[in-house]
PDB file of C-alpha atoms in Angstrom:
ATOM      1  CA  UNK N   1       0.000   0.000   0.000  1.00  0.00           C
ATOM      2  CA  UNK N   2       1.277   3.482  -0.880  1.00  0.00           C
ATOM      3  CA  UNK N   3       1.844   5.788   2.070  1.00  0.00           C
ATOM      4  CA  UNK N   4      -0.569   8.227   0.423  1.00  0.00           C
ATOM      5  CA  UNK N   5      -3.308   5.618   0.743  1.00  0.00           C
ATOM      6  CA  UNK N   6      -3.004   5.544   4.544  1.00  0.00           C
ATOM      7  CA  UNK N   7      -5.869   7.597   5.861  1.00  0.00           C
ATOM      8  CA  UNK N   8      -4.239   8.968   8.998  1.00  0.00           C
ATOM      9  CA  UNK N   9      -2.134  11.956   9.931  1.00  0.00           C
ATOM     10  CA  UNK N  10       0.213  10.791  12.676  1.00  0.00           C
ATOM     11  CA  UNK N  11       3.535  12.353  13.608  1.00  0.00           C
ATOM     12  CA  UNK N  12       6.809  10.508  14.306  1.00  0.00           C
ATOM     13  CA  UNK N  13       5.924  10.226  17.996  1.00  0.00           C
ATOM     14  CA  UNK N  14       2.601   8.570  17.221  1.00  0.00           C
ATOM     15  CA  UNK N  15       0.500  11.616  18.004  1.00  0.00           C
ATOM     16  CA  UNK N  16      -2.170  13.110  15.692  1.00  0.00           C
ATOM     17  CA  UNK N  17      -0.996  15.976  13.472  1.00  0.00           C
ATOM     18  CA  UNK N  18      -2.876  19.212  14.124  1.00  0.00           C
ATOM     19  CA  UNK N  19      -2.640  21.860  11.411  1.00  0.00           C
ATOM     20  CA  UNK N  20      -3.815  24.626  13.737  1.00  0.00           C
ATOM     21  CA  UNK N  21      -0.690  24.294  15.922  1.00  0.00           C
ATOM     22  CA  UNK N  22       1.766  23.922  13.038  1.00  0.00           C
ATOM     23  CA  UNK N  23       4.321  26.755  12.731  1.00  0.00           C
ATOM     24  CA  UNK N  24       3.798  26.630   8.973  1.00  0.00           C
ATOM     25  CA  UNK N  25      -0.010  26.599   8.946  1.00  0.00           C
ATOM     26  CA  UNK N  26      -0.052  29.720   6.747  1.00  0.00           C
ATOM     27  CA  UNK N  27       1.095  27.460   3.916  1.00  0.00           C
ATOM     28  CA  UNK N  28      -2.211  25.623   4.064  1.00  0.00           C
ATOM     29  CA  UNK N  29      -4.118  28.602   2.675  1.00  0.00           C
ATOM     30  CA  UNK N  30      -1.488  29.001  -0.024  1.00  0.00           C
ATOM     31  CA  UNK N  31      -1.959  25.345  -0.963  1.00  0.00           C
ATOM     32  CA  UNK N  32       1.725  24.713  -0.302  1.00  0.00           C
ATOM     33  CA  UNK N  33       0.927  21.924   2.119  1.00  0.00           C
ATOM     34  CA  UNK N  34      -1.993  19.557   2.492  1.00  0.00           C
ATOM     35  CA  UNK N  35      -3.037  17.066   5.192  1.00  0.00           C
ATOM     36  CA  UNK N  36      -2.447  13.444   4.156  1.00  0.00           C
ATOM     37  CA  UNK N  37      -0.586  14.688   1.083  1.00  0.00           C
ATOM     38  CA  UNK N  38       2.288  17.083   1.849  1.00  0.00           C
ATOM     39  CA  UNK N  39       3.081  17.602   5.516  1.00  0.00           C
ATOM     40  CA  UNK N  40       6.328  18.312   7.331  1.00  0.00           C
ATOM     41  CA  UNK N  41       5.184  16.744  10.585  1.00  0.00           C
ATOM     42  CA  UNK N  42       3.554  13.597   9.200  1.00  0.00           C
ATOM     43  CA  UNK N  43       5.584  10.480   9.974  1.00  0.00           C
ATOM     44  CA  UNK N  44       5.339   9.143   6.401  1.00  0.00           C
ATOM     45  CA  UNK N  45       8.440   9.958   4.386  1.00  0.00           C
ATOM     46  CA  UNK N  46       6.624  10.492   1.101  1.00  0.00           C
ATOM     47  CA  UNK N  47       4.485  13.249   2.601  1.00  0.00           C
ATOM     48  CA  UNK N  48       7.503  14.885   4.224  1.00  0.00           C
ATOM     49  CA  UNK N  49       9.423  14.666   0.966  1.00  0.00           C
ATOM     50  CA  UNK N  50       6.567  16.252  -0.931  1.00  0.00           C
ATOM     51  CA  UNK N  51       6.356  19.080   1.593  1.00  0.00           C
ATOM     52  CA  UNK N  52      10.008  20.000   1.021  1.00  0.00           C
ATOM     53  CA  UNK N  53       9.524  19.606  -2.711  1.00  0.00           C
ATOM     54  CA  UNK N  54       6.820  22.255  -2.503  1.00  0.00           C
ATOM     55  CA  UNK N  55       8.727  24.396   0.025  1.00  0.00           C
ATOM     56  CA  UNK N  56      12.487  23.901  -0.484  1.00  0.00           C
ATOM     57  CA  UNK N  57      13.340  27.184   1.220  1.00  0.00           C
ATOM     58  CA  UNK N  58      12.216  25.707   4.544  1.00  0.00           C
ATOM     59  CA  UNK N  59      14.435  22.612   4.343  1.00  0.00           C
ATOM     60  CA  UNK N  60      17.538  24.285   5.781  1.00  0.00           C
ATOM     61  CA  UNK N  61      15.779  24.769   9.103  1.00  0.00           C
ATOM     62  CA  UNK N  62      15.136  21.042   9.585  1.00  0.00           C
ATOM     63  CA  UNK N  63      18.514  19.460   8.984  1.00  0.00           C
ATOM     64  CA  UNK N  64      18.831  18.803  12.726  1.00  0.00           C
ATOM     65  CA  UNK N  65      15.277  17.606  13.353  1.00  0.00           C
ATOM     66  CA  UNK N  66      15.093  14.626  15.758  1.00  0.00           C
ATOM     67  CA  UNK N  67      13.151  12.494  13.254  1.00  0.00           C
ATOM     68  CA  UNK N  68      15.590  11.014  10.737  1.00  0.00           C
ATOM     69  CA  UNK N  69      13.051  10.977   7.883  1.00  0.00           C
ATOM     70  CA  UNK N  70      12.681  14.748   8.208  1.00  0.00           C
ATOM     71  CA  UNK N  71      16.462  15.177   8.094  1.00  0.00           C
ATOM     72  CA  UNK N  72      16.792  12.827   5.107  1.00  0.00           C
ATOM     73  CA  UNK N  73      14.062  14.615   3.156  1.00  0.00           C
ATOM     74  CA  UNK N  74      15.379  18.046   4.112  1.00  0.00           C
ATOM     75  CA  UNK N  75      18.814  17.039   2.779  1.00  0.00           C
ATOM     76  CA  UNK N  76      17.258  16.539  -0.653  1.00  0.00           C
ATOM     77  CA  UNK N  77      16.114  20.161  -0.804  1.00  0.00           C
ATOM     78  CA  UNK N  78      18.476  22.226   1.356  1.00  0.00           C
ATOM     79  CA  UNK N  79      21.258  24.338  -0.098  1.00  0.00           C
ATOM     80  CA  UNK N  80      24.139  22.123  -1.087  1.00  0.00           C
ATOM     81  CA  UNK N  81      26.730  23.982   0.989  1.00  0.00           C
ATOM     82  CA  UNK N  82      24.902  22.836   4.125  1.00  0.00           C
ATOM     83  CA  UNK N  83      25.196  19.147   3.289  1.00  0.00           C
ATOM     84  CA  UNK N  84      28.830  18.171   4.092  1.00  0.00           C
ATOM     85  CA  UNK N  85      28.110  18.347   7.814  1.00  0.00           C
ATOM     86  CA  UNK N  86      25.351  15.770   7.330  1.00  0.00           C
ATOM     87  CA  UNK N  87      27.824  13.108   6.307  1.00  0.00           C
ATOM     88  CA  UNK N  88      28.333  12.542  10.029  1.00  0.00           C
ATOM     89  CA  UNK N  89      24.636  12.011  10.745  1.00  0.00           C
ATOM     90  CA  UNK N  90      23.952   8.890  12.860  1.00  0.00           C
ATOM     91  CA  UNK N  91      21.371   7.615  10.333  1.00  0.00           C
ATOM     92  CA  UNK N  92      22.565   6.030   7.089  1.00  0.00           C
ATOM     93  CA  UNK N  93      19.516   7.309   5.163  1.00  0.00           C
ATOM     94  CA  UNK N  94      20.451  10.879   6.049  1.00  0.00           C
ATOM     95  CA  UNK N  95      24.123  10.398   5.212  1.00  0.00           C
ATOM     96  CA  UNK N  96      23.295   9.028   1.790  1.00  0.00           C
ATOM     97  CA  UNK N  97      20.613  11.634   1.134  1.00  0.00           C
ATOM     98  CA  UNK N  98      23.270  14.292   1.592  1.00  0.00           C
ATOM     99  CA  UNK N  99      26.052  12.394  -0.191  1.00  0.00           C
ATOM    100  CA  UNK N 100      24.079  11.763  -3.368  1.00  0.00           C
ATOM    101  CA  UNK N 101      23.893  15.517  -4.017  1.00  0.00           C
ATOM    102  CA  UNK N 102      27.515  16.286  -3.233  1.00  0.00           C
ATOM    103  CA  UNK N 103      30.500  16.043  -5.606  1.00  0.00           C
ATOM    104  CA  UNK N 104      32.189  12.650  -5.648  1.00  0.00           C
ATOM    105  CA  UNK N 105      35.131  13.863  -3.561  1.00  0.00           C
ATOM    106  CA  UNK N 106      32.807  13.921  -0.550  1.00  0.00           C
ATOM    107  CA  UNK N 107      32.000  10.257  -1.078  1.00  0.00           C
ATOM    108  CA  UNK N 108      35.561   9.310  -0.218  1.00  0.00           C
ATOM    109  CA  UNK N 109      34.672   9.855   3.414  1.00  0.00           C
ATOM    110  CA  UNK N 110      31.937   7.230   3.167  1.00  0.00           C
ATOM    111  CA  UNK N 111      34.074   4.395   1.844  1.00  0.00           C
ATOM    112  CA  UNK N 112      34.279   3.127   5.434  1.00  0.00           C
ATOM    113  CA  UNK N 113      30.706   3.955   6.357  1.00  0.00           C
ATOM    114  CA  UNK N 114      29.373   1.549   9.014  1.00  0.00           C
ATOM    115  CA  UNK N 115      26.297   0.703   6.934  1.00  0.00           C
ATOM    116  CA  UNK N 116      26.687  -1.659   3.973  1.00  0.00           C
ATOM    117  CA  UNK N 117      23.978   0.011   1.883  1.00  0.00           C
ATOM    118  CA  UNK N 118      25.840   3.295   1.988  1.00  0.00           C
ATOM    119  CA  UNK N 119      29.108   1.616   1.011  1.00  0.00           C
ATOM    120  CA  UNK N 120      27.367  -0.231  -1.842  1.00  0.00           C
ATOM    121  CA  UNK N 121      26.018   3.034  -3.221  1.00  0.00           C
ATOM    122  CA  UNK N 122      29.386   4.693  -2.801  1.00  0.00           C
ATOM    123  CA  UNK N 123      31.062   1.838  -4.688  1.00  0.00           C
ATOM    124  CA  UNK N 124      28.614   2.346  -7.560  1.00  0.00           C
ATOM    125  CA  UNK N 125      29.334   6.067  -7.798  1.00  0.00           C
ATOM    126  CA  UNK N 126      33.025   6.581  -7.141  1.00  0.00           C
ATOM    127  CA  UNK N 127      35.541   6.727  -9.943  1.00  0.00           C
ATOM    128  CA  UNK N 128      37.147   3.278 -10.352  1.00  0.00           C
ATOM    129  CA  UNK N 129      40.571   4.499  -9.248  1.00  0.00           C
ATOM    130  CA  UNK N 130      39.054   5.620  -5.922  1.00  0.00           C
ATOM    131  CA  UNK N 131      37.728   2.126  -5.199  1.00  0.00           C
ATOM    132  CA  UNK N 132      41.071   0.563  -4.321  1.00  0.00           C
ATOM    133  CA  UNK N 133      40.644   1.005  -0.536  1.00  0.00           C
ATOM    134  CA  UNK N 134      37.353  -0.917  -0.836  1.00  0.00           C
ATOM    135  CA  UNK N 135      38.770  -4.130  -2.289  1.00  0.00           C
ATOM    136  CA  UNK N 136      39.002  -5.527   1.225  1.00  0.00           C
ATOM    137  CA  UNK N 137      35.601  -4.302   2.389  1.00  0.00           C
ATOM    138  CA  UNK N 138      34.047  -6.574   5.020  1.00  0.00           C
ATOM    139  CA  UNK N 139      30.866  -7.026   2.955  1.00  0.00           C
ATOM    140  CA  UNK N 140      31.020  -9.456   0.032  1.00  0.00           C
ATOM    141  CA  UNK N 141      28.541  -7.490  -2.093  1.00  0.00           C
ATOM    142  CA  UNK N 142      30.519  -4.276  -1.765  1.00  0.00           C
ATOM    143  CA  UNK N 143      33.543  -6.196  -3.022  1.00  0.00           C
ATOM    144  CA  UNK N 144      31.475  -7.568  -5.925  1.00  0.00           C
ATOM    145  CA  UNK N 145      30.626  -4.029  -7.011  1.00  0.00           C
ATOM    146  CA  UNK N 146      34.275  -3.056  -6.717  1.00  0.00           C
ATOM    147  CA  UNK N 147      35.316  -6.092  -8.777  1.00  0.00           C
ATOM    148  CA  UNK N 148      32.890  -5.073 -11.529  1.00  0.00           C
ATOM    149  CA  UNK N 149      34.194  -1.520 -11.703  1.00  0.00           C
ATOM    150  CA  UNK N 150      37.935  -1.313 -11.074  1.00  0.00           C
ATOM    151  CA  UNK N 151      40.377  -1.624 -13.931  1.00  0.00           C
ATOM    152  CA  UNK N 152      40.965  -5.242 -15.070  1.00  0.00           C
ATOM    153  CA  UNK N 153      44.684  -4.893 -14.442  1.00  0.00           C
ATOM    154  CA  UNK N 154      43.995  -4.226 -10.760  1.00  0.00           C
ATOM    155  CA  UNK N 155      41.839  -7.303 -10.263  1.00  0.00           C
ATOM    156  CA  UNK N 156      44.959  -9.296  -9.506  1.00  0.00           C
ATOM    157  CA  UNK N 157      44.573  -7.809  -6.025  1.00  0.00           C
ATOM    158  CA  UNK N 158      41.218  -9.610  -5.632  1.00  0.00           C
ATOM    159  CA  UNK N 159      42.147 -12.945  -7.126  1.00  0.00           C
ATOM    160  CA  UNK N 160      42.183 -14.655  -3.714  1.00  0.00           C
ATOM    161  CA  UNK N 161      39.014 -13.060  -2.339  1.00  0.00           C
ATOM    162  CA  UNK N 162      37.240 -15.238   0.223  1.00  0.00           C
ATOM    163  CA  UNK N 163      33.885 -15.035  -1.562  1.00  0.00           C
ATOM    164  CA  UNK N 164      33.167 -17.279  -4.549  1.00  0.00           C
ATOM    165  CA  UNK N 165      30.899 -14.764  -6.278  1.00  0.00           C
ATOM    166  CA  UNK N 166      33.528 -12.065  -6.023  1.00  0.00           C
ATOM    167  CA  UNK N 167      36.110 -14.382  -7.572  1.00  0.00           C
ATOM    168  CA  UNK N 168      33.661 -15.237 -10.362  1.00  0.00           C
ATOM    169  CA  UNK N 169      33.418 -11.551 -11.236  1.00  0.00           C
ATOM    170  CA  UNK N 170      37.203 -11.331 -11.129  1.00  0.00           C
ATOM    171  CA  UNK N 171      37.475 -14.284 -13.520  1.00  0.00           C
ATOM    172  CA  UNK N 172      35.037 -12.603 -15.902  1.00  0.00           C
ATOM    173  CA  UNK N 173      37.024  -9.362 -16.077  1.00  0.00           C
ATOM    174  CA  UNK N 174      40.639  -9.896 -15.083  1.00  0.00           C
ATOM    175  CA  UNK N 175      43.374  -9.231 -17.621  1.00  0.00           C
ATOM    176  CA  UNK N 176      43.959 -12.309 -19.856  1.00  0.00           C
ATOM    177  CA  UNK N 177      47.523 -12.802 -18.689  1.00  0.00           C
ATOM    178  CA  UNK N 178      46.271 -13.489 -15.148  1.00  0.00           C
ATOM    179  CA  UNK N 179      43.530 -15.949 -16.080  1.00  0.00           C
ATOM    180  CA  UNK N 180      45.734 -19.022 -15.904  1.00  0.00           C
ATOM    181  CA  UNK N 181      46.029 -18.667 -12.153  1.00  0.00           C
ATOM    182  CA  UNK N 182      42.250 -18.671 -11.795  1.00  0.00           C
ATOM    183  CA  UNK N 183      41.886 -22.016 -13.537  1.00  0.00           C
ATOM    184  CA  UNK N 184      43.381 -23.523 -10.373  1.00  0.00           C
ATOM    185  CA  UNK N 185      40.758 -21.961  -8.098  1.00  0.00           C
ATOM    186  CA  UNK N 186      39.242 -24.252  -5.466  1.00  0.00           C
ATOM    187  CA  UNK N 187      35.712 -23.552  -6.733  1.00  0.00           C
ATOM    188  CA  UNK N 188      34.504 -25.063 -10.034  1.00  0.00           C
ATOM    189  CA  UNK N 189      32.306 -22.026 -10.810  1.00  0.00           C
ATOM    190  CA  UNK N 190      35.354 -19.802 -10.784  1.00  0.00           C
ATOM    191  CA  UNK N 191      37.414 -22.260 -12.836  1.00  0.00           C
ATOM    192  CA  UNK N 192      34.640 -22.454 -15.426  1.00  0.00           C
ATOM    193  CA  UNK N 193      34.472 -18.659 -15.737  1.00  0.00           C
ATOM    194  CA  UNK N 194      38.221 -18.592 -16.296  1.00  0.00           C
ATOM    195  CA  UNK N 195      38.105 -21.504 -18.754  1.00  0.00           C
ATOM    196  CA  UNK N 196      35.646 -19.634 -20.968  1.00  0.00           C
ATOM    197  CA  UNK N 197      38.114 -16.779 -21.457  1.00  0.00           C
ATOM    198  CA  UNK N 198      41.507 -18.461 -21.444  1.00  0.00           C
ATOM    199  CA  UNK N 199      43.438 -18.903 -24.669  1.00  0.00           C
ATOM    200  CA  UNK N 200      42.831 -22.242 -26.475  1.00  0.00           C
ATOM    201  CA  UNK N 201      46.501 -23.124 -26.188  1.00  0.00           C
ATOM    202  CA  UNK N 202      46.185 -23.111 -22.383  1.00  0.00           C
ATOM    203  CA  UNK N 203      43.084 -25.293 -22.228  1.00  0.00           C
ATOM    204  CA  UNK N 204      45.114 -28.464 -22.561  1.00  0.00           C
ATOM    205  CA  UNK N 205      46.005 -28.236 -18.875  1.00  0.00           C
ATOM    206  CA  UNK N 206      42.307 -28.440 -17.975  1.00  0.00           C
ATOM    207  CA  UNK N 207      41.384 -31.758 -19.594  1.00  0.00           C
ATOM    208  CA  UNK N 208      41.633 -33.497 -16.210  1.00  0.00           C
ATOM    209  CA  UNK N 209      39.611 -30.928 -14.264  1.00  0.00           C
ATOM    210  CA  UNK N 210      37.085 -32.471 -11.857  1.00  0.00           C
ATOM    211  CA  UNK N 211      34.229 -30.314 -13.187  1.00  0.00           C
ATOM    212  CA  UNK N 212      32.595 -31.440 -16.439  1.00  0.00           C
ATOM    213  CA  UNK N 213      31.975 -27.835 -17.551  1.00  0.00           C
ATOM    214  CA  UNK N 214      35.668 -27.036 -17.453  1.00  0.00           C
ATOM    215  CA  UNK N 215      36.496 -30.202 -19.407  1.00  0.00           C
ATOM    216  CA  UNK N 216      33.697 -29.356 -21.851  1.00  0.00           C
ATOM    217  CA  UNK N 217      35.286 -25.973 -22.478  1.00  0.00           C
ATOM    218  CA  UNK N 218      38.608 -27.708 -23.101  1.00  0.00           C
ATOM    219  CA  UNK N 219      36.921 -30.103 -25.514  1.00  0.00           C
ATOM    220  CA  UNK N 220      35.076 -27.268 -27.251  1.00  0.00           C
ATOM    221  CA  UNK N 221      37.923 -24.821 -27.762  1.00  0.00           C
ATOM    222  CA  UNK N 222      41.165 -26.558 -26.882  1.00  0.00           C
ATOM    223  CA  UNK N 223      43.774 -27.421 -29.473  1.00  0.00           C
ATOM    224  CA  UNK N 224      43.063 -30.762 -31.135  1.00  0.00           C
ATOM    225  CA  UNK N 225      46.396 -32.214 -30.041  1.00  0.00           C
ATOM    226  CA  UNK N 226      45.378 -31.764 -26.385  1.00  0.00           C
ATOM    227  CA  UNK N 227      41.866 -33.186 -26.294  1.00  0.00           C
ATOM    228  CA  UNK N 228      42.386 -36.773 -27.433  1.00  0.00           C
ATOM    229  CA  UNK N 229      41.764 -38.291 -23.998  1.00  0.00           C
ATOM    230  CA  UNK N 230      38.409 -36.538 -23.771  1.00  0.00           C
ATOM    231  CA  UNK N 231      36.835 -38.914 -26.312  1.00  0.00           C
ATOM    232  CA  UNK N 232      36.777 -41.375 -23.410  1.00  0.00           C
ATOM    233  CA  UNK N 233      35.512 -38.854 -20.848  1.00  0.00           C
ATOM    234  CA  UNK N 234      32.944 -40.068 -18.313  1.00  0.00           C
ATOM    235  CA  UNK N 235      30.625 -37.182 -19.135  1.00  0.00           C
ATOM    236  CA  UNK N 236      28.627 -37.708 -22.347  1.00  0.00           C
ATOM    237  CA  UNK N 237      28.628 -34.062 -23.388  1.00  0.00           C
ATOM    238  CA  UNK N 238      32.380 -33.730 -22.947  1.00  0.00           C
ATOM    239  CA  UNK N 239      32.914 -36.989 -24.760  1.00  0.00           C
ATOM    240  CA  UNK N 240      30.617 -36.100 -27.649  1.00  0.00           C
ATOM    241  CA  UNK N 241      32.175 -32.647 -28.011  1.00  0.00           C
ATOM    242  CA  UNK N 242      35.658 -34.126 -28.270  1.00  0.00           C
ATOM    243  CA  UNK N 243      34.435 -36.809 -30.680  1.00  0.00           C
ATOM    244  CA  UNK N 244      32.750 -34.204 -32.865  1.00  0.00           C
ATOM    245  CA  UNK N 245      35.884 -32.095 -33.121  1.00  0.00           C
ATOM    246  CA  UNK N 246      38.286 -34.970 -33.652  1.00  0.00           C
ATOM    247  CA  UNK N 247      35.984 -36.998 -35.859  1.00  0.00           C
ATOM    248  CA  UNK N 248      36.700 -40.203 -33.931  1.00  0.00           C
ATOM    249  CA  UNK N 249      35.143 -42.217 -31.104  1.00  0.00           C
ATOM    250  CA  UNK N 250      36.853 -43.711 -28.067  1.00  0.00           C
ATOM    251  CA  UNK N 251      37.463 -47.014 -29.899  1.00  0.00           C
ATOM    252  CA  UNK N 252      39.200 -45.186 -32.749  1.00  0.00           C
ATOM    253  CA  UNK N 253      36.441 -45.512 -35.339  1.00  0.00           C
ATOM    254  CA  UNK N 254      35.639 -42.548 -37.526  1.00  0.00           C
ATOM    255  CA  UNK N 255      32.525 -40.533 -36.774  1.00  0.00           C
ATOM    256  CA  UNK N 256      30.171 -39.437 -39.490  1.00  0.00           C
ATOM    257  CA  UNK N 257      31.003 -36.012 -40.843  1.00  0.00           C
ATOM    258  CA  UNK N 258      27.328 -35.125 -40.506  1.00  0.00           C
ATOM    259  CA  UNK N 259      27.445 -35.605 -36.711  1.00  0.00           C
ATOM    260  CA  UNK N 260      26.328 -32.542 -34.732  1.00  0.00           C
ATOM    261  CA  UNK N 261      26.356 -32.044 -30.990  1.00  0.00           C
ATOM    262  CA  UNK N 262      23.007 -31.232 -29.391  1.00  0.00           C
ATOM    263  CA  UNK N 263      23.804 -27.685 -28.268  1.00  0.00           C
ATOM    264  CA  UNK N 264      20.388 -27.249 -26.670  1.00  0.00           C
ATOM    265  CA  UNK N 265      21.187 -30.110 -24.332  1.00  0.00           C
ATOM    266  CA  UNK N 266      24.516 -28.496 -23.451  1.00  0.00           C
ATOM    267  CA  UNK N 267      22.909 -25.132 -22.664  1.00  0.00           C
ATOM    268  CA  UNK N 268      20.313 -26.797 -20.438  1.00  0.00           C
ATOM    269  CA  UNK N 269      23.008 -28.462 -18.345  1.00  0.00           C
ATOM    270  CA  UNK N 270      25.200 -25.388 -18.165  1.00  0.00           C
TER     271      UNK N 270
END
């Protein structure tokens, strides 16, 4: 349900809102506020936000209000030179509300913000070169964002990250000359990501990998001289891929030149 559909005017302390005692009640006659629609003292953020949208000149007076939603909404409308001080607000919603309007240099202060959502947003906005201090962030998702955005040459610094999903992103983007190291990763998902990008000449070292997807990639793209043993692979897709490329079966007989691998079946398993 939208907050505007809630038929009550309650303030942040749970008390009814009374227009007659509001210090801004003159705005009511000017249609610059409206009960249940645009109200500074309503507890619903959308109504507070709308009030400051209609009356931005008032926002500067409420940057220290005890209700965090008022401070967060006021930060969206107040003069920008007042916002740096709000980066120290105890509420993450207020800190980000201020930060999103400030130049990126102010975001540097929030790279170590205690709240993960703030750090995630910061990681999305900062210039890639400014993300280096965040490669060891305590939150895995922050590190994922960093891995997606920093320069590929710098991903070598994240190659041993503790999180599998972070390492998968690294394998998808890291400079080609560093991919070989990732084919020895302890996780098959990471090895498969690396195998899809590694040079064909290096795939020969992966024909004995324990994961069928990695061996399939070797059979699919590896040099013919390296994939002979895969015609006897335990996995049917790996075996058939090697047979199709070499034109022979495990017993040495020639395969029909019209043979085609069922790629739909491969995609379903992958």
